[in-house]
Coordinates of C-alpha atoms and ligand atoms in Angstrom, one line a residue:
Chain K
M1 CA 31.0 84.3 106.2
Y2 CA 30.3 88.0 106.2
E3 CA 30.0 87.7 102.4
L4 CA 26.9 85.6 102.7
K5 CA 25.5 88.0 105.3
I6 CA 25.9 90.9 102.9
A7 CA 24.6 88.9 100.0
L8 CA 21.4 88.0 101.9
R9 CA 20.9 91.6 103.1
Q10 CA 21.3 93.0 99.6
V11 CA 19.1 90.4 98.0
F12 CA 16.3 91.0 100.4
S13 CA 16.5 94.8 100.1
S14 CA 16.3 94.8 96.3
K15 CA 12.8 93.3 96.3
K16 CA 11.8 94.0 92.7
Q17 CA 14.9 92.6 91.0
T18 CA 14.9 89.7 93.4
L19 CA 11.3 88.9 92.5
F20 CA 11.8 89.0 88.8
A21 CA 15.0 87.0 88.9
I22 CA 13.3 84.3 91.0
L23 CA 10.4 84.2 88.7
A24 CA 12.6 83.9 85.6
V25 CA 14.3 80.8 87.1
A26 CA 11.1 79.4 88.4
L27 CA 9.4 79.7 85.0
A28 CA 12.3 78.1 83.2
V29 CA 12.4 75.2 85.7
S30 CA 8.7 74.6 85.7
V31 CA 8.4 74.7 81.9
I32 CA 11.3 72.2 81.7
T33 CA 9.8 69.9 84.3
V34 CA 6.5 69.8 82.6
M35 CA 8.2 69.2 79.2
M36 CA 10.2 66.4 80.8
A37 CA 7.0 64.9 82.2
M38 CA 5.5 64.9 78.8
I39 CA 8.5 63.5 77.0
S40 CA 9.1 60.7 79.5
G41 CA 5.4 59.9 79.8
F42 CA 5.1 59.7 76.0
Q43 CA 8.2 57.5 75.7
D44 CA 7.1 55.2 78.5
E45 CA 3.7 54.9 76.9
V46 CA 5.2 54.1 73.5
V47 CA 7.5 51.5 74.9
T48 CA 4.7 50.0 77.0
S49 CA 2.2 49.9 74.2
S50 CA 4.7 48.4 71.8
I51 CA 5.5 45.7 74.4
E52 CA 1.8 45.1 75.0
N53 CA 0.5 45.3 71.4
N54 CA 3.2 43.4 69.7
P55 CA 4.5 39.9 70.2
H56 CA 7.8 40.1 72.0
I57 CA 9.4 38.0 69.3
V58 CA 8.1 37.2 65.9
I59 CA 9.6 34.2 64.1
N60 CA 9.5 34.1 60.3
P61 CA 10.7 31.6 57.7
Q62 CA 14.4 31.9 57.0
D63 CA 14.5 32.7 53.3
E64 CA 12.7 35.2 51.3
E65 CA 11.4 32.6 48.9
E66 CA 10.1 30.2 51.5
E67 CA 6.7 31.5 52.6
S68 CA 6.0 29.3 55.5
I69 CA 7.4 27.4 58.4
H70 CA 7.4 23.6 58.2
L71 CA 7.5 21.4 61.2
Y72 CA 6.1 24.2 63.2
R73 CA 4.9 22.0 66.0
Y74 CA 8.3 20.6 66.6
K75 CA 9.9 24.1 66.4
S76 CA 7.3 25.6 68.6
A77 CA 8.0 23.0 71.2
L78 CA 11.7 23.6 70.9
I79 CA 11.2 27.3 71.4
S80 CA 8.9 27.0 74.4
E81 CA 11.5 25.0 76.2
K82 CA 13.9 27.9 76.1
E83 CA 14.6 29.8 79.2
G84 CA 12.7 33.1 79.6
V85 CA 10.0 32.0 77.0
I86 CA 6.6 31.9 78.6
A87 CA 4.3 31.3 75.6
V88 CA 4.5 30.3 72.0
S89 CA 1.8 30.7 69.3
P90 CA 2.2 29.5 65.7
K91 CA -0.2 31.2 63.3
Y92 CA -1.3 31.1 59.8
L93 CA -1.8 34.6 58.3
G94 CA -3.4 35.4 55.0
Q95 CA -5.3 38.1 53.2
A96 CA -8.8 37.5 51.9
A97 CA -12.1 39.2 51.3
L98 CA -15.1 39.1 53.7
E99 CA -18.5 39.3 52.2
Y100 CA -21.8 39.9 53.9
R101 CA -24.9 40.6 51.8
D102 CA -23.8 43.4 49.4
N103 CA -20.8 44.5 51.5
A104 CA -17.2 43.3 50.9
E105 CA -14.1 44.2 52.8
G106 CA -10.4 43.1 52.6
V107 CA -9.2 41.4 55.7
Y108 CA -6.1 40.2 57.4
L109 CA -7.0 36.8 58.4
Q110 CA -5.2 35.3 61.4
G111 CA -5.5 31.6 62.0
V112 CA -4.7 31.0 65.6
D113 CA -4.8 28.4 68.4
P114 CA -7.0 30.4 70.8
M115 CA -5.3 29.2 73.9
A116 CA -1.8 29.9 72.6
E117 CA -2.7 33.2 71.1
E118 CA -4.3 34.3 74.3
S119 CA -1.2 33.5 76.3
V120 CA 1.1 35.4 73.9
M121 CA -1.1 38.4 72.9
R122 CA -3.7 38.6 75.7
V123 CA -6.3 39.1 72.9
S124 CA -9.2 38.8 75.4
E125 CA -8.4 42.2 76.8
D126 CA -9.5 43.7 73.5
V127 CA -12.5 41.4 73.0
V128 CA -15.6 43.7 73.5
E129 CA -18.3 41.2 72.5
G130 CA -18.3 37.4 72.5
D131 CA -15.3 35.3 73.5
L132 CA -12.1 34.3 71.9
M133 CA -12.4 30.8 73.5
T134 CA -15.6 30.1 71.5
L135 CA -13.2 29.2 68.7
V136 CA -12.0 26.2 70.7
H137 CA -15.3 24.4 69.9
T138 CA -16.4 26.4 66.9
R139 CA -14.4 25.2 63.8
Y140 CA -15.9 27.9 61.6
G141 CA -16.1 30.8 64.0
I142 CA -14.5 34.2 63.4
L143 CA -13.8 37.3 65.5
L144 CA -13.8 40.7 63.7
G145 CA -12.4 44.1 64.5
D146 CA -15.3 46.2 65.5
Q147 CA -14.7 48.7 62.8
L148 CA -14.6 46.0 60.2
A149 CA -17.9 44.6 61.5
E150 CA -19.4 48.0 61.3
N151 CA -18.2 48.5 57.7
L152 CA -19.7 45.1 56.8
E153 CA -22.8 45.8 58.8
V154 CA -22.6 42.5 60.6
N155 CA -23.4 41.6 64.2
V156 CA -22.3 38.7 66.4
G157 CA -24.3 35.6 65.3
D158 CA -24.3 36.6 61.6
R159 CA -22.5 34.5 59.0
V160 CA -19.9 35.9 56.7
D161 CA -18.3 34.4 53.6
V162 CA -14.5 34.3 53.3
V163 CA -13.4 34.5 49.7
F164 CA -10.0 34.0 48.1
P165 CA -9.1 33.1 44.5
G166 CA -8.3 29.4 44.3
S167 CA -9.9 28.7 47.6
Q168 CA -13.2 27.3 48.4
T169 CA -15.5 30.2 49.6
T170 CA -16.2 29.3 53.2
S171 CA -18.9 30.5 55.6
F172 CA -17.8 31.6 59.1
K173 CA -20.0 32.5 62.0
V174 CA -19.2 35.8 63.8
V175 CA -18.5 34.9 67.4
G176 CA -17.0 38.1 68.8
L177 CA -15.8 41.7 68.2
I178 CA -12.4 43.2 69.0
H179 CA -11.5 46.8 69.8
T180 CA -7.9 47.8 70.1
G181 CA -8.4 51.5 69.2
T182 CA -6.0 51.3 66.3
S183 CA -6.5 51.1 62.6
A184 CA -6.1 47.3 62.9
D185 CA -9.8 47.2 63.9
E186 CA -10.7 47.8 60.3
V187 CA -9.0 44.7 58.9
T188 CA -8.4 42.2 61.7
A189 CA -10.1 38.9 61.7
Y190 CA -9.3 35.9 64.0
A191 CA -10.3 32.3 63.1
R192 CA -9.1 28.9 64.1
F193 CA -5.6 27.8 62.9
D194 CA -6.8 24.6 61.2
S195 CA -9.7 26.3 59.5
V196 CA -7.5 29.0 58.0
Q197 CA -4.8 26.4 57.0
D198 CA -7.5 24.4 55.2
F199 CA -9.0 27.5 53.6
F200 CA -5.7 28.5 52.1
N201 CA -5.0 24.8 51.2
E202 CA -1.8 24.8 53.3
P203 CA -2.3 22.1 56.0
G204 CA 0.7 21.5 58.2
V205 CA 2.5 24.8 57.9
A206 CA 2.5 28.1 59.8
S207 CA 3.4 31.5 58.5
T208 CA 4.8 32.7 61.7
I209 CA 5.4 31.8 65.3
E210 CA 4.9 34.5 68.0
V211 CA 6.6 34.3 71.3
R212 CA 6.0 35.9 74.7
V213 CA 8.9 36.3 77.1
A214 CA 9.0 36.9 80.8
D215 CA 11.2 40.0 80.6
P216 CA 10.6 42.1 77.4
Y217 CA 14.1 43.6 77.7
Q218 CA 15.6 40.1 77.2
A219 CA 13.7 39.7 74.0
D220 CA 16.7 40.7 71.8
A221 CA 18.9 38.1 73.4
I222 CA 16.3 35.4 73.3
A223 CA 15.5 36.2 69.6
G224 CA 19.3 35.8 68.8
S225 CA 19.5 32.4 70.5
I226 CA 16.3 31.2 68.7
E227 CA 17.8 32.1 65.4
R228 CA 20.9 30.2 66.2
E229 CA 19.1 27.1 67.3
T230 CA 16.2 26.9 64.7
G231 CA 17.7 28.6 61.7
L232 CA 14.6 30.7 61.5
D233 CA 14.4 34.5 61.4
A234 CA 13.5 35.9 64.9
V235 CA 12.6 39.6 65.3
S236 CA 12.2 41.2 68.7
W237 CA 9.7 43.9 69.5
S238 CA 12.4 46.5 69.7
E239 CA 13.9 45.5 66.4
A240 CA 10.5 45.6 64.8
N241 CA 9.9 49.1 66.1
V242 CA 13.3 50.4 65.3
E243 CA 11.9 53.5 63.4
I244 CA 9.8 54.5 66.4
F245 CA 12.8 54.2 68.8
S246 CA 15.1 56.1 66.6
F247 CA 12.3 58.7 66.3
L248 CA 12.2 58.9 70.1
E249 CA 15.9 59.3 70.2
A250 CA 15.8 62.1 67.7
Q251 CA 13.0 63.7 69.6
A252 CA 15.1 63.5 72.8
A253 CA 18.0 65.3 71.2
F254 CA 15.7 67.9 69.8
V255 CA 14.1 68.5 73.1
K256 CA 17.5 69.0 74.7
I257 CA 18.1 71.9 72.4
F258 CA 14.9 73.4 73.7
Y259 CA 16.0 72.9 77.3
F260 CA 19.3 74.6 76.5
L261 CA 17.5 77.6 75.0
I262 CA 15.2 77.9 78.0
Y263 CA 18.0 77.7 80.4
G264 CA 19.9 80.3 78.3
V265 CA 17.1 82.7 78.5
A266 CA 16.8 82.2 82.3
G267 CA 20.6 82.6 82.6
F268 CA 20.5 85.9 80.8
G269 CA 17.7 87.0 83.1
I270 CA 19.8 86.3 86.2
A271 CA 22.9 87.9 84.7
N272 CA 20.9 91.0 83.8
T273 CA 19.4 91.2 87.3
L274 CA 22.9 90.9 88.9
I275 CA 24.4 93.5 86.5
T276 CA 21.6 95.9 87.7
I277 CA 22.3 95.1 91.3
V278 CA 26.0 95.6 90.8
A279 CA 25.4 99.0 89.2
Q280 CA 23.1 100.0 92.0
R281 CA 25.5 98.8 94.6
T282 CA 28.6 100.4 93.1
R283 CA 29.1 102.9 96.0
E284 CA 28.7 100.1 98.5
I285 CA 31.2 98.0 96.7
G286 CA 33.7 100.9 97.0
I287 CA 32.9 101.2 100.7
L288 CA 33.4 97.4 101.2
K289 CA 36.8 97.6 99.4
A290 CA 37.8 100.6 101.5
M291 CA 37.1 98.5 104.6
G292 CA 39.4 95.8 103.3
T293 CA 37.1 93.4 101.4
S294 CA 39.3 91.7 98.8
Q295 CA 38.3 91.2 95.2
K296 CA 37.7 87.6 95.9
S297 CA 35.3 88.3 98.7
I298 CA 33.4 90.9 96.6
M299 CA 33.0 88.1 93.9
F300 CA 31.6 85.8 96.6
V301 CA 29.1 88.4 97.7
F302 CA 27.6 88.5 94.2
L303 CA 28.0 84.8 93.4
F304 CA 26.1 84.2 96.7
Q305 CA 23.4 86.5 95.5
S306 CA 23.0 84.6 92.3
M307 CA 22.9 81.3 94.2
I308 CA 20.3 82.7 96.6
L309 CA 18.1 83.8 93.7
G310 CA 18.7 80.6 91.8
A311 CA 17.9 78.4 94.8
A312 CA 14.7 80.3 95.5
G313 CA 13.8 80.1 91.8
L314 CA 14.4 76.4 91.5
V315 CA 12.5 75.6 94.6
L316 CA 9.5 77.6 93.4
G317 CA 10.0 76.3 89.9
T318 CA 9.9 72.6 90.9
I319 CA 6.8 73.2 93.0
L320 CA 5.1 75.0 90.2
G321 CA 6.3 72.4 87.7
Y322 CA 4.9 69.6 89.9
I323 CA 1.6 71.3 90.3
A324 CA 1.3 71.9 86.6
T325 CA 2.2 68.3 85.8
V326 CA -0.3 66.9 88.1
A327 CA -3.0 69.3 86.8
L328 CA -2.2 68.4 83.2
Q329 CA -2.3 64.7 84.1
S330 CA -5.9 65.0 85.4
Y331 CA -6.9 67.2 82.6
E332 CA -6.0 64.5 80.0
I333 CA -5.0 66.2 76.9
E334 CA -6.6 64.6 73.8
I335 CA -4.2 63.8 70.9
P336 CA -5.3 62.9 67.4
P337 CA -6.4 59.3 67.4
E338 CA -4.3 56.6 65.6
T339 CA -1.1 58.7 65.8
Y340 CA 0.8 56.2 67.9
F341 CA -0.4 52.8 69.0
G342 CA -3.8 54.1 69.9
L343 CA -2.6 56.6 72.4
Q344 CA -5.6 58.7 73.1
T345 CA -4.4 61.1 75.7
L346 CA -1.0 62.6 76.3
P347 CA 0.4 60.8 79.2
L348 CA 2.5 62.7 81.7
E349 CA 4.9 61.0 84.0
V350 CA 6.0 62.4 87.3
E351 CA 9.6 61.2 87.4
P352 CA 11.4 62.5 90.6
L353 CA 14.8 62.3 88.9
N354 CA 13.6 64.7 86.2
F355 CA 13.0 67.3 88.9
V356 CA 16.5 66.7 90.3
Y357 CA 18.0 67.2 86.8
A358 CA 16.0 70.3 86.1
A359 CA 16.9 71.9 89.4
F360 CA 20.6 70.8 89.1
F361 CA 21.0 72.4 85.7
A362 CA 19.2 75.5 86.8
F363 CA 21.6 75.9 89.6
I364 CA 24.6 75.4 87.4
V365 CA 23.2 78.0 84.9
N366 CA 22.7 80.4 87.8
I367 CA 26.3 80.1 89.0
L368 CA 27.5 80.6 85.4
S369 CA 25.4 83.6 84.8
G370 CA 26.6 85.1 88.2
I371 CA 30.2 84.9 87.2
Y372 CA 30.4 87.8 84.8
P373 CA 28.6 90.4 87.0
A374 CA 30.5 89.2 90.1
R375 CA 33.8 89.6 88.3
K376 CA 32.7 93.0 87.2
A377 CA 32.0 94.0 90.7
A378 CA 35.3 92.6 92.0
K379 CA 37.3 94.6 89.4
L380 CA 35.5 97.9 90.1
D381 CA 38.0 100.8 90.8
P382 CA 37.3 101.7 94.4
V383 CA 38.0 105.4 94.0
K384 CA 35.5 105.7 91.1
A385 CA 33.0 103.5 93.0
I386 CA 33.2 105.7 96.1
E387 CA 33.0 109.0 94.3
R388 CA 29.8 108.1 92.5
Chain P
M1 CA 61.8 103.5 120.5
T2 CA 60.6 103.1 116.9
D3 CA 59.6 106.8 116.9
E4 CA 62.2 107.7 114.3
S5 CA 61.1 105.2 111.7
P6 CA 58.2 106.7 109.8
V7 CA 54.9 104.9 109.6
I8 CA 54.3 106.4 106.2
E9 CA 56.9 107.4 103.7
L10 CA 56.4 108.9 100.2
K11 CA 59.3 108.9 97.8
N12 CA 58.8 110.9 94.6
L13 CA 55.1 109.8 94.6
T14 CA 53.4 110.8 91.4
K15 CA 49.9 110.4 90.0
V16 CA 49.3 111.3 86.4
Y17 CA 46.1 111.3 84.5
Q18 CA 46.2 111.0 80.7
N19 CA 43.1 112.6 79.2
G20 CA 44.6 113.6 75.9
V21 CA 47.0 115.9 77.8
E22 CA 49.1 114.7 80.7
F23 CA 47.8 116.0 84.1
R24 CA 50.0 115.7 87.1
T25 CA 47.5 115.4 90.0
L26 CA 50.3 114.6 92.4
D27 CA 53.8 115.7 91.5
N28 CA 56.9 114.1 93.0
A29 CA 55.6 114.1 96.6
N30 CA 58.2 113.3 99.4
L31 CA 57.0 113.0 102.9
R32 CA 57.6 111.2 106.2
I33 CA 54.9 110.8 108.8
K34 CA 55.7 109.3 112.2
K35 CA 53.5 107.2 114.5
G36 CA 51.0 109.2 116.6
E37 CA 51.3 112.4 114.5
F38 CA 48.2 114.4 113.7
V39 CA 48.6 115.7 110.1
A40 CA 46.4 118.3 108.5
I41 CA 46.3 118.6 104.7
V42 CA 45.1 121.9 103.3
G43 CA 44.9 123.3 99.8
P44 CA 42.5 124.7 97.2
S45 CA 39.9 122.5 95.5
G46 CA 41.5 120.3 92.8
S47 CA 44.9 120.5 94.2
G48 CA 45.2 116.8 94.7
K49 CA 44.3 116.3 98.3
S50 CA 41.9 113.4 97.7
T51 CA 44.3 111.8 95.3
L52 CA 47.0 111.8 98.0
M53 CA 44.5 110.3 100.5
H54 CA 43.4 107.6 98.1
L55 CA 47.1 106.7 97.4
I56 CA 47.9 106.4 101.1
G57 CA 44.6 104.6 101.7
L58 CA 45.6 102.0 99.1
L59 CA 42.5 102.7 97.1
D60 CA 44.5 104.0 94.2
T61 CA 47.9 103.2 92.7
P62 CA 50.6 105.7 91.9
S63 CA 51.9 106.3 88.3
S64 CA 55.5 106.4 89.7
G65 CA 57.4 106.7 93.0
T66 CA 57.3 104.6 96.1
L67 CA 54.9 104.5 99.0
L68 CA 56.1 102.7 102.2
I69 CA 53.6 101.9 105.0
D70 CA 55.2 100.4 108.1
G71 CA 58.4 100.2 106.1
K72 CA 56.8 97.9 103.4
D73 CA 56.5 98.9 99.8
V74 CA 52.8 98.7 99.2
T75 CA 52.9 99.6 95.5
K76 CA 54.1 96.1 94.6
M77 CA 51.5 94.2 96.6
S78 CA 48.7 91.9 95.4
D79 CA 45.1 92.8 95.9
K80 CA 44.9 90.3 98.7
E81 CA 47.8 92.0 100.6
R82 CA 46.5 95.5 99.9
S83 CA 42.9 94.7 101.0
G84 CA 44.4 93.1 104.1
M85 CA 46.3 96.2 104.9
R86 CA 43.2 98.4 104.2
N87 CA 41.4 96.2 106.7
R88 CA 43.9 96.0 109.5
I89 CA 46.2 99.1 109.3
L90 CA 44.1 101.7 107.7
G91 CA 40.8 103.4 108.7
F92 CA 39.0 105.7 106.3
V93 CA 36.5 108.5 107.0
F94 CA 35.0 110.1 103.9
Q95 CA 33.4 113.5 103.3
Y96 CA 30.0 111.9 103.0
H97 CA 29.5 109.2 105.6
H98 CA 29.6 106.2 103.2
L99 CA 27.9 103.7 105.4
L100 CA 26.2 100.5 104.1
P101 CA 22.5 101.5 103.9
D102 CA 21.1 98.1 104.6
F103 CA 22.9 97.6 107.9
T104 CA 22.4 99.2 111.3
A105 CA 25.0 101.5 112.9
L106 CA 26.2 98.6 115.0
E107 CA 26.5 96.3 112.0
N108 CA 28.4 98.9 110.0
V109 CA 30.9 99.3 112.8
M110 CA 31.2 95.5 113.2
M111 CA 31.8 95.0 109.5
P112 CA 35.6 95.6 109.3
L113 CA 36.0 93.3 112.3
L114 CA 34.0 90.6 110.5
I115 CA 36.0 91.1 107.3
A116 CA 39.1 90.7 109.5
G117 CA 37.7 87.3 110.5
K118 CA 36.8 88.2 114.1
S119 CA 33.9 86.4 115.8
R120 CA 30.5 88.1 115.9
E121 CA 30.7 88.4 119.7
K122 CA 34.1 90.0 119.7
A123 CA 33.0 92.4 116.9
K124 CA 29.9 93.3 118.7
D125 CA 31.8 94.1 121.9
V126 CA 34.3 96.3 120.1
A127 CA 31.6 98.1 118.0
E128 CA 29.4 98.8 121.1
K129 CA 32.3 100.2 123.0
L130 CA 33.3 102.5 120.0
L131 CA 29.7 103.7 119.4
K132 CA 29.5 104.7 123.1
E133 CA 32.8 106.5 122.8
V134 CA 31.5 108.6 119.9
G135 CA 28.3 109.2 121.9
L136 CA 25.8 107.0 120.0
E137 CA 24.9 104.4 122.6
G138 CA 21.2 105.0 122.0
R139 CA 21.4 104.8 118.2
M140 CA 23.1 101.4 117.6
E141 CA 20.1 99.7 116.0
H142 CA 19.3 102.6 113.6
R143 CA 20.1 102.4 109.9
P144 CA 22.0 105.3 108.2
G145 CA 18.7 106.6 106.8
E146 CA 17.4 107.1 110.3
L147 CA 20.3 109.1 111.5
S148 CA 21.4 112.8 111.0
G149 CA 24.5 113.7 109.0
G150 CA 26.6 114.3 112.2
Q151 CA 25.5 111.0 113.7
N152 CA 26.3 109.1 110.6
Q153 CA 29.7 110.7 110.4
R154 CA 30.3 109.6 114.0
V155 CA 29.3 106.1 113.1
A156 CA 31.8 106.3 110.2
I157 CA 34.5 107.4 112.6
A158 CA 33.7 104.5 114.9
R159 CA 33.9 102.2 111.9
A160 CA 37.3 103.6 110.8
L161 CA 38.6 102.9 114.3
S162 CA 37.1 99.4 114.8
C163 CA 40.2 97.4 113.8
S164 CA 42.5 99.7 115.8
P165 CA 44.2 100.9 112.7
A166 CA 47.7 102.4 112.9
I167 CA 46.6 105.1 110.4
V168 CA 43.3 106.9 110.3
L169 CA 42.5 108.9 107.1
G170 CA 39.9 111.6 106.9
D171 CA 39.0 113.3 103.6
E172 CA 37.2 116.4 104.6
P173 CA 35.3 114.4 107.3
T174 CA 33.4 117.5 108.4
G175 CA 33.0 119.1 105.0
N176 CA 29.4 118.2 104.9
L177 CA 28.5 119.2 108.4
D178 CA 27.6 122.6 110.1
T179 CA 30.5 124.3 111.9
K180 CA 29.4 123.3 115.4
T181 CA 29.0 119.6 114.6
G182 CA 32.3 119.8 112.6
D183 CA 34.2 121.2 115.5
M184 CA 32.7 118.5 117.8
I185 CA 33.9 115.8 115.3
Y186 CA 37.4 117.4 115.2
E187 CA 37.6 117.4 119.0
L188 CA 36.6 113.8 118.9
L189 CA 39.3 112.9 116.4
R190 CA 42.0 114.9 118.3
R191 CA 41.0 113.2 121.6
L192 CA 41.1 109.7 120.0
N193 CA 44.5 110.5 118.5
K194 CA 45.9 111.4 121.9
E195 CA 44.2 108.5 123.7
Y196 CA 45.3 105.7 121.3
N197 CA 48.5 107.2 119.8
Q198 CA 47.2 106.4 116.3
T199 CA 48.4 108.4 113.3
F200 CA 45.8 110.8 111.9
I201 CA 45.8 112.4 108.5
V202 CA 42.9 114.8 107.9
V203 CA 42.1 116.9 104.9
T204 CA 40.5 120.2 106.1
H205 CA 39.6 123.7 105.0
N206 CA 39.5 124.9 108.6
E207 CA 42.7 126.8 109.1
D208 CA 42.0 127.3 112.8
L209 CA 41.8 123.5 113.1
A210 CA 44.8 122.9 110.9
S211 CA 46.9 125.1 113.1
K212 CA 46.4 122.7 116.0
A213 CA 47.8 119.8 114.0
D214 CA 51.4 118.5 114.5
I215 CA 52.2 118.9 110.8
I216 CA 50.5 120.9 108.2
I217 CA 50.9 119.8 104.5
R218 CA 50.0 122.4 101.9
L219 CA 49.1 121.2 98.4
V220 CA 49.1 123.5 95.4
D221 CA 48.7 122.1 91.9
G222 CA 49.8 118.6 93.0
K223 CA 53.0 119.9 94.7
I224 CA 53.6 119.4 98.4
T225 CA 55.0 121.8 101.0
V226 CA 55.4 120.7 104.6
Q227 CA 55.2 123.1 107.6
Ligands
LIG1 N1 40.0 110.0 87.2 C1 40.4 111.2 86.9 N2 40.8 111.5 85.7 C2 41.3 112.7 85.4 N3 41.5 113.6 86.3 C3 41.2 113.4 87.5 C4 40.7 112.2 88.0 N4 40.5 112.2 89.3 C5 40.9 113.4 89.7 N5 41.4 114.1 88.6 C6 41.9 115.5 88.7 O1 42.9 115.5 89.6 C7 42.9 116.8 90.3 C8 42.9 116.6 91.8 O2 41.8 116.0 92.2 P1 41.5 115.8 93.8 O3 42.6 114.9 94.3 O4 40.1 115.2 93.9 O5 41.6 117.2 94.4 P2 41.0 117.8 95.8 O6 40.6 116.6 96.6 O7 42.2 118.5 96.3 O8 39.9 118.7 95.4 C9 41.6 117.5 89.9 O9 42.0 118.5 88.9 C10 40.8 116.4 89.2 O10 40.1 117.0 88.1
LIG2 MG1 38.8 116.1 97.5

C-alpha cells in the first residue's frame, strides 16, 4: 500500500491545508451533532410530556348529540378488565364561573373520583399545596390551579362560589393548589365527581372516561379494541396530539435539509483543499507516473488523503460536538414559557447513534468530494506535469 | 542470441502539435536500438529530443507511427499496461532531479520497487546497494532539499535503476550540473551500462561524450539521422 504511505506523507507535509480541511469537517460534524441532540431531546420531551400530561386514552360518548356516557360504572368496569389497562377514571366535566368576593373567573370544572383520577393522571405530582385526597372526605372541597387562585385572590381554606345558569350556586372550600406550569393553571378546578354531577343536575352520567395503560405505545391498539367492545369513541394520546406529531415530522424533514446544506459546504471545503493539494503536487504526480504509478493508484493516493482528512475531522468533530452538547445541557437554555407543554428549558439528548450517523455521513461526503480532485490528478498529462 | 532483435523499434514515429498551425515535433522517425547499446541523442534546442524521450518513455503518445518495445506495440496499450512497463522496463533520469521532496533519498529509490509490489525489506536492500554504488552511502536518510544538485542527480540515477530496467532514459541528466560533476555522472552511467548490459539512451550537448557512445542520433527540426 505505497499509495497510503504517499497520501500520509503528503497530508502531513501540507500542514495548513490539512488543518483547514480537518476544521471544516469537524465544524460541520459538531454543528450537526449538537443540532441532532437538540432535535431528539426536544422530540423526546414532547412525547414524554404528552404521555405524562394527557390520559393515554380518552373515552367520549359515541354520537355528537349525546353529551354524556350513561352506565359509566359498568363501562368503566368493563374497560378496566382489559389487558394492558392499569387504571380508569370516569369524570364529569363542565364550565362554570367561580366567584370570590368581587372577583369572578371562568373555570373548567372537573368532577373526579380522587383515587381513580390519581391513578390515571398522577395529579398529586402537581399539587403544590393541600392534598387531592382531601376530596375523599370533603364533599364540597375544590382544588384550583395556582394561577386561577391568584387571579381570584383566594387561599387554601377560603370558600368560593360555583355559579352556573340553571344550577344552584354552591359554595366549595379550597383544599389545595395545582401547578402544572401550563396555561391550564388559569382555568383548572378539581372537585368530587358526585358534587359536580349534582351541581350540573346530571346524576348518574359521566362526560368522559380516562384510561391509563401500561405501555403508552399500545394505547392506539387498546383504544381500538375499547371502541369495538363498548361502542364508545376512544382517542389515544398520539391521536389526540396528531398536529404536534405531524409538526415534529415536518420539523425533522426541514432539519434534514439543513444537514444536507452543512455537509455540502463541508464537502466543498474538502474538494477545494484537495484541488489545491493536487495543483501543488502536479510535478510529483508526474514523477510518480514516470516511475510507473497507474492512474488508478494516483486516484487512490488522493482519495486516501481525503479519507485521512475526513477521518481526522469527524473524530475531532464528534468530540467537539459531544463537549458542546454536554455544555449546553448544563447551561439550560430558557425557552419562552407555555410554548409546548410547559417545556421550560431546551432539552438536549446525547444519543450515541446520532454521533454514528453524523460521522458516517461526514465520511461519505468526504469520499464523494475527494473523487473529482483525485480523478483530475489521475488524468494529468505526465509530460506537462513534469515540465512544470 | 537475441542480439539481433531490437529492444526498441520506431516505425515512422511522428508527433504533431496543432496550435493553429501544424507543428511536426517529430517527423517520421525510424530507428532500431539493440540491447546493451549506449545511445547519445544530440541536436539543437527545440529539435524534438525531449519529445522523442517522452515517447520512448511512454509518458507521451505519438500522433502516428508505431513504437515497439521488447517487440510489443506499446501505442495500443491501456494505462495499466503502460504504467506497468514504465515501472518494470523503463528508468527515467530527468534534467532536474525530480525526486519526491517529502521522502528521503532511500525512500525515493525504494519507491519504484514498492510500486512494483516488492516488500519493504527487499526494496530497502536494493535501494541501499544502489545508493552505495552511486557513492551516497552516507546520505540515505537525507531529503532532496538537504542534498546538492549532483547528489540529487545520483539519487535519481539510483532510482531509475532500482527495478533493473531494460532501458534507461536520460534527458540531459547533467544539463543542470557543472562540467566536473557532469563528467562524473556520465562515467557512472557508462560504467553501469557496461556492468549490467542495460540499454542507455541519453540526450546530451557534450559532443566529447557523445563520441564515446555506440550510436549517435542527430535531431534537426524533428528529423532523425543516425551515425
Ligand atoms: N505541448 C506542446 N505544444 C506545442 N508545441 C510543443 C509542445 N511541447 C513541445 N512543443 C514544441 O516541440 C518542439 C520540440 O520540443 P522538445 O522536444 O522539448 O525539444 P528539445 O528537447 O530538443 O529542446 C519545440 O519547438 C516545442 O516548442
Ligand atoms: Mg529538451
